[in-house]
């Protein structure tokens, strides 16, 4: 049904094998947790938010249930309510029923509930950096629930803690017990959180976005671990996530949430292959994918997500739904189909598969690539000298070309230096060495007046739409200020007209000029950021993670906007992101960075269909995709270990510490970039082996 | 640890030197003259010649830079010079009065911390309850009441209710500690109240912040009992900002001490300072400021060590 | 004691939003102490301003026949050992306190604000020197520094106001404000809207004055109020020590000086009322400052 990625099979041979997920058996396993009609309300001085509305779900032994939805849909609050961790009765109320092995623990007094928490039902949180107490040793924090619930002695607890750390894949567990959280990486801390959750052999584990704060290679490690533990220990796992691809790869069943309600639920296969609710359908279409041919445009859901303060009446999705009718203003029930798939929609979708296979794009326009690049970066280097001694080698001599009228995608995990590339090119930081030639002049050595001219030609769109707009300026003011300062508009009237033009261009209503940033949604703010850049009539826009803070449905809107603007205005983009699917969708040429170096660079087709660097392959293997549901029986490869510190990068090839095919030569020599084609270069001494 | 201490002490030298320089020039460049004040105090209108002669005797007619060099050279040998007024060495006068001031400072610090940590914790844990309001009102009192006035009032209350006033004289810590305590407890409470009010507010807001931290949520999700969550997770993390505050606000404590010694007629370094200020005895003033700065720096070093003892992220390497 | 972490399933759900969105609920009930502080500040200011019309006696007029009189209908708060009317003296003392407190805090905070922003924006060795200098000033207790300045500056009376006293109180405030302003400025500098302003080619002055300074006004106002109460306390302390305001100018601190304590053993009103006056004004500014901080701090909760 879906086209296979060609690199998959080769990778299976060279990388660590992970046991595949087995299908659910026929006789239904024990029902562990069942939640009925959960409602949660928050009240502030002037508002009442009904954030979770009649949510019901259940989890059986050895099963992973995914609760999926966009930000503000109530999924995390649901998980806290199920753990009974919402404790301020003045501002919070929750009602409903939650049974663990048939016993309704919502009815228990607090003291009895406390004995249940951490023993029978445990939780893993989103932020491994802040979820552990910084002042206590790892050993102490793992042992605490054992002291509390199992009444173990210190030495018994230590033995068990070492067992658990081994089980969650931490090497040298005895030493780790005496370490403090700040001495561990994010991935390791999340493993420790898992060990804490497992401390008393719980029956159910709730994991709230357990990998959102982690890099994609670490994400794959953690979720593979959780999955194997679920199978092995026969616990039930509730996985709360916004990432549909993770659902496809790991979950057995899924419930989709929108505006505080479950709008659709069923097995993963049912929901992902035959979505019936129009929201699920829209969401699936909006996800950029690595496993199907690239689409020219992403399908996006129109409009903005509803504010929890003011959910629409009836079906909350109806204002954004293409099939909505008058009847949708009344409340549709969550009704079942024959195979147990349930959805709350009056006009269910029927022809989902048809929509995915239209509008596939032709291959990248090759003429774009042979034209002279608009920006040519050579040997760019940036070192940060720390006050307390030591040097962070953020970028170590990289070469990049941004094609004229095209897009160079720059992708990599956290700490790889991709944002530093943007900041040095924008003169927000001085580069340590290298050149960056734009229209014949070197940006990095430009003088004051030359720089002022360059600043108009090269603009930027930032990641965080919350901090990139001055909170005290109205949108109209923010957009008009640069026009007046640079004399692009002669007076305020001309500027106002131009602001309206810019708002039209980015698809915002004109009256938004009167608003302040805090009165708008994230997607709207990001559009303003783009409009501000466009006001200068730039030729090149540097986009630093411009969609990573946005929800999937909004992300698709913004990516389409970028594509439209490129076609209309002939803009060139340097597009920085950590999400490979996003980069693949938008880029003509893609560069993969790791620890300050470019590992591989090539056209979209070369890099995604014929990746040669082991790191590129590992990244691609780690990224879950919607199509993974069909390949659950196949093994997927994960790369081992943590990212080394950029303060002390490995000698030789920086990737050798995690590379499955590294040899002694990799440890000593820095591999030169090998050109495999005019556009494809790989920094690996084994690049020419197949 | 040793290296850390050495580095910190080395870092303190420029600060101390800076304070010395600043005070020296503040006193010598800005208008105001000891000699004239002194001679006027002796009565009559001193002649220009008399003033000049007296200045020459005290070495005040030399170029400023020479006087400054002299002053620094003296500092290096712990010689703070001689009072223009009494002619006695400043260091002698200071050492004579320092113990009583330090005793009040330490006593009020102990009282303040002992009161602030539990009260701040309780107020934070039961935010919005009646007990929280009671503690907050207590803390507001400490912020609003001038400590010298509060000292007067508690002394008056003791007098009216028990016909008791703090004993006079200078009892020694070694031979008569009870009498010393009786003498010092009221001034210690008077200045400690304000100090503890600041610490209560800090502790309370730190506890409230800690209660919203993810690691406390983790502790609750583990099913720990309340006492363990509070004692193991909430209090140690809330102590960190409070400890920082103890160091920063110690300067405020010294400031209040200078005034409170006047109220209780304690013959401490504050009294000496006030006398010196009213006589414009610059040598004594600069000597005392340097001594107070040394105390402030020492207390902050101790505070940093206490912080490092709790927080493993700070390395004393 | 009650378990602060207790949770319980509710009997039912709230059916409607609380109807408190008005001014009264947000500022008065949400910040009752702040509102009280504000009212007291306005009242205190008005009363000191109108002192000549309200005061029943001349604050300087002595009446030895009526010395140390207890509070009565004729002298609401009694008289001091010179027979001067305490109520009138407290009213006039308020003028001194407000004038010195507000002007010292304003001067100190405003200079500190610009020193702090400049140090953060210029960076490099300028920042380092300013930082070291501030550190040195912060190592000297604020009251001690004010006393040193009083002794070295001497007096400079203009229309009965000692300008040097105001300066002596204002100077120690500068480093405290500068430090806060600097850290605020550094935070704002790291926001991407400042990066955006740089990449849009705006001049340094435009960035400082149009984009950074307006975003520091919140903390500036909060510290300004907080330091008014500190300055009033310092003025009272200095006057009490006989080194601040001088006779015959009425000042609350001065009313407590000299042998007031000994007199108070038999005539408590002599020390009680001036102290209460100081406490009320300091309370008012502190509470108003706290409320202001909570209102301006986006993450502050209403009941902190």
Short mmCIF file of N, CA and C in Angstrom, two decimals, chain A residues 126 128-129 185-188 190-191 209-223 243 246 249-250 411-418 545 577-580 593-595 615 618-619 622-624 638-639 641-644 646 658:
data_model
loop_
_atom_site.label_atom_id
_atom_site.label_comp_id
_atom_site.label_asym_id
_atom_site.label_seq_id
_atom_site.Cartn_x
_atom_site.Cartn_y
_atom_site.Cartn_z
N UNK A 126 6.91 14.40 31.27
CA UNK A 126 7.48 14.90 30.01
C UNK A 126 8.91 15.39 30.14
N UNK A 128 12.31 15.25 31.61
CA UNK A 128 13.26 14.53 32.47
C UNK A 128 14.23 15.49 33.17
N UNK A 129 14.41 16.69 32.60
CA UNK A 129 15.36 17.61 33.21
C UNK A 129 14.85 18.14 34.54
N UNK A 185 22.57 12.69 31.30
CA UNK A 185 21.95 13.31 30.12
C UNK A 185 20.44 13.16 30.20
N UNK A 186 19.74 13.89 29.32
CA UNK A 186 18.27 13.83 29.32
C UNK A 186 17.74 12.42 29.10
N UNK A 187 18.34 11.70 28.17
CA UNK A 187 17.87 10.34 27.90
C UNK A 187 18.06 9.43 29.10
N UNK A 188 19.22 9.60 29.76
CA UNK A 188 19.50 8.78 30.95
C UNK A 188 18.52 9.10 32.06
N UNK A 190 15.51 10.12 31.73
CA UNK A 190 14.21 9.52 31.44
C UNK A 190 14.25 8.03 31.75
N UNK A 191 15.39 7.38 31.53
CA UNK A 191 15.50 5.98 31.91
C UNK A 191 15.37 5.82 33.42
N UNK A 209 3.81 12.32 27.38
CA UNK A 209 4.79 12.85 26.43
C UNK A 209 6.22 12.49 26.85
N UNK A 210 6.53 11.21 27.05
CA UNK A 210 7.81 10.87 27.68
C UNK A 210 9.03 11.23 26.83
N UNK A 211 8.86 11.46 25.55
CA UNK A 211 10.05 11.69 24.71
C UNK A 211 10.01 13.03 23.99
N UNK A 212 9.03 13.88 24.30
CA UNK A 212 8.91 15.14 23.58
C UNK A 212 10.13 16.03 23.77
N UNK A 213 10.75 15.94 24.96
CA UNK A 213 11.90 16.81 25.22
C UNK A 213 13.20 16.19 24.72
N UNK A 214 13.14 15.03 24.10
CA UNK A 214 14.38 14.32 23.74
C UNK A 214 14.61 14.32 22.24
N UNK A 215 15.86 14.09 21.86
CA UNK A 215 16.20 14.00 20.44
C UNK A 215 15.65 12.71 19.84
N UNK A 216 15.56 12.71 18.53
CA UNK A 216 14.84 11.63 17.86
C UNK A 216 15.53 10.28 18.04
N UNK A 217 16.87 10.26 18.07
CA UNK A 217 17.52 8.95 18.25
C UNK A 217 17.31 8.43 19.67
N UNK A 218 17.27 9.37 20.64
CA UNK A 218 17.05 8.98 22.03
C UNK A 218 15.58 8.58 22.21
N UNK A 219 14.69 9.29 21.52
CA UNK A 219 13.26 8.97 21.58
C UNK A 219 13.02 7.52 21.19
N UNK A 220 13.68 7.10 20.12
CA UNK A 220 13.50 5.72 19.66
C UNK A 220 13.99 4.74 20.72
N UNK A 221 15.14 5.05 21.35
CA UNK A 221 15.65 4.16 22.39
C UNK A 221 14.66 4.02 23.54
N UNK A 222 14.14 5.17 24.01
CA UNK A 222 13.26 5.17 25.20
C UNK A 222 11.96 4.43 24.90
N UNK A 223 11.37 4.70 23.74
CA UNK A 223 10.08 4.07 23.46
C UNK A 223 10.24 2.58 23.16
N UNK A 243 2.17 13.10 18.89
CA UNK A 243 2.86 12.66 17.69
C UNK A 243 2.18 11.40 17.13
N UNK A 246 4.37 8.31 16.34
CA UNK A 246 4.72 7.46 17.49
C UNK A 246 3.60 6.48 17.76
N UNK A 249 3.80 3.64 15.41
CA UNK A 249 4.87 2.69 15.64
C UNK A 249 4.66 1.88 16.92
N UNK A 250 4.11 2.48 17.96
CA UNK A 250 4.15 1.81 19.26
C UNK A 250 2.80 1.40 19.84
N UNK A 411 19.44 20.08 9.00
CA UNK A 411 18.77 19.26 9.99
C UNK A 411 19.79 18.63 10.92
N UNK A 412 19.39 18.43 12.17
CA UNK A 412 20.29 17.82 13.14
C UNK A 412 19.65 17.82 14.51
N UNK A 413 20.28 17.08 15.43
CA UNK A 413 19.73 16.99 16.78
C UNK A 413 20.20 18.18 17.61
N UNK A 414 19.71 18.28 18.85
CA UNK A 414 20.07 19.43 19.68
C UNK A 414 21.58 19.45 19.91
N UNK A 415 22.15 20.65 19.92
CA UNK A 415 23.57 20.79 20.16
C UNK A 415 24.43 20.53 18.94
N UNK A 416 23.82 20.36 17.75
CA UNK A 416 24.63 20.08 16.57
C UNK A 416 25.16 21.36 15.95
N UNK A 417 24.67 22.52 16.39
CA UNK A 417 25.20 23.78 15.89
C UNK A 417 24.35 24.43 14.83
N UNK A 418 23.17 23.89 14.56
CA UNK A 418 22.40 24.45 13.44
C UNK A 418 21.90 25.86 13.73
N UNK A 545 13.95 26.89 12.89
CA UNK A 545 12.90 26.06 13.50
C UNK A 545 11.53 26.76 13.47
N UNK A 577 15.74 22.91 10.94
CA UNK A 577 14.73 22.18 11.68
C UNK A 577 15.34 20.91 12.24
N UNK A 578 14.65 20.31 13.21
CA UNK A 578 15.12 19.02 13.71
C UNK A 578 14.24 17.89 13.18
N UNK A 579 13.11 18.25 12.57
CA UNK A 579 12.15 17.25 12.12
C UNK A 579 12.43 16.89 10.66
N UNK A 580 12.86 15.64 10.46
CA UNK A 580 13.29 15.23 9.13
C UNK A 580 12.15 15.29 8.11
N UNK A 593 23.59 17.83 9.98
CA UNK A 593 24.69 18.23 10.86
C UNK A 593 24.74 17.34 12.09
N UNK A 594 25.96 17.15 12.59
CA UNK A 594 26.15 16.41 13.84
C UNK A 594 27.37 17.00 14.53
N UNK A 595 27.19 17.47 15.74
CA UNK A 595 28.29 18.02 16.54
C UNK A 595 29.15 19.01 15.76
N UNK A 615 25.10 8.06 10.01
CA UNK A 615 24.29 8.91 10.89
C UNK A 615 22.96 9.26 10.22
N UNK A 618 20.80 6.34 10.48
CA UNK A 618 20.30 6.12 11.84
C UNK A 618 19.17 7.08 12.15
N UNK A 619 19.35 8.34 11.74
CA UNK A 619 18.29 9.33 11.96
C UNK A 619 17.00 8.90 11.28
N UNK A 622 15.31 6.18 13.01
CA UNK A 622 14.75 6.51 14.32
C UNK A 622 13.43 7.24 14.20
N UNK A 623 13.21 7.93 13.08
CA UNK A 623 11.99 8.71 12.94
C UNK A 623 10.81 7.77 12.74
N UNK A 624 9.84 7.84 13.62
CA UNK A 624 8.66 7.00 13.40
C UNK A 624 7.81 7.63 12.29
N UNK A 638 17.96 1.04 15.89
CA UNK A 638 18.19 2.24 16.67
C UNK A 638 19.69 2.42 16.85
N UNK A 639 20.07 3.70 16.99
CA UNK A 639 21.47 3.98 17.21
C UNK A 639 21.70 4.00 18.71
N UNK A 641 23.60 4.75 22.44
CA UNK A 641 24.35 5.77 23.16
C UNK A 641 23.78 7.17 23.10
N UNK A 642 24.47 8.08 23.82
CA UNK A 642 24.06 9.46 23.92
C UNK A 642 24.91 10.35 23.04
N UNK A 643 24.41 11.57 22.79
CA UNK A 643 25.23 12.54 22.08
C UNK A 643 26.41 12.95 22.96
N UNK A 644 27.63 12.95 22.42
CA UNK A 644 28.76 13.44 23.21
C UNK A 644 28.61 14.95 23.43
N UNK A 646 29.47 18.78 23.16
CA UNK A 646 30.21 19.59 22.19
C UNK A 646 31.43 20.27 22.84
N UNK A 658 29.15 6.42 18.25
CA UNK A 658 27.83 5.79 18.16
C UNK A 658 27.66 5.03 16.86
#
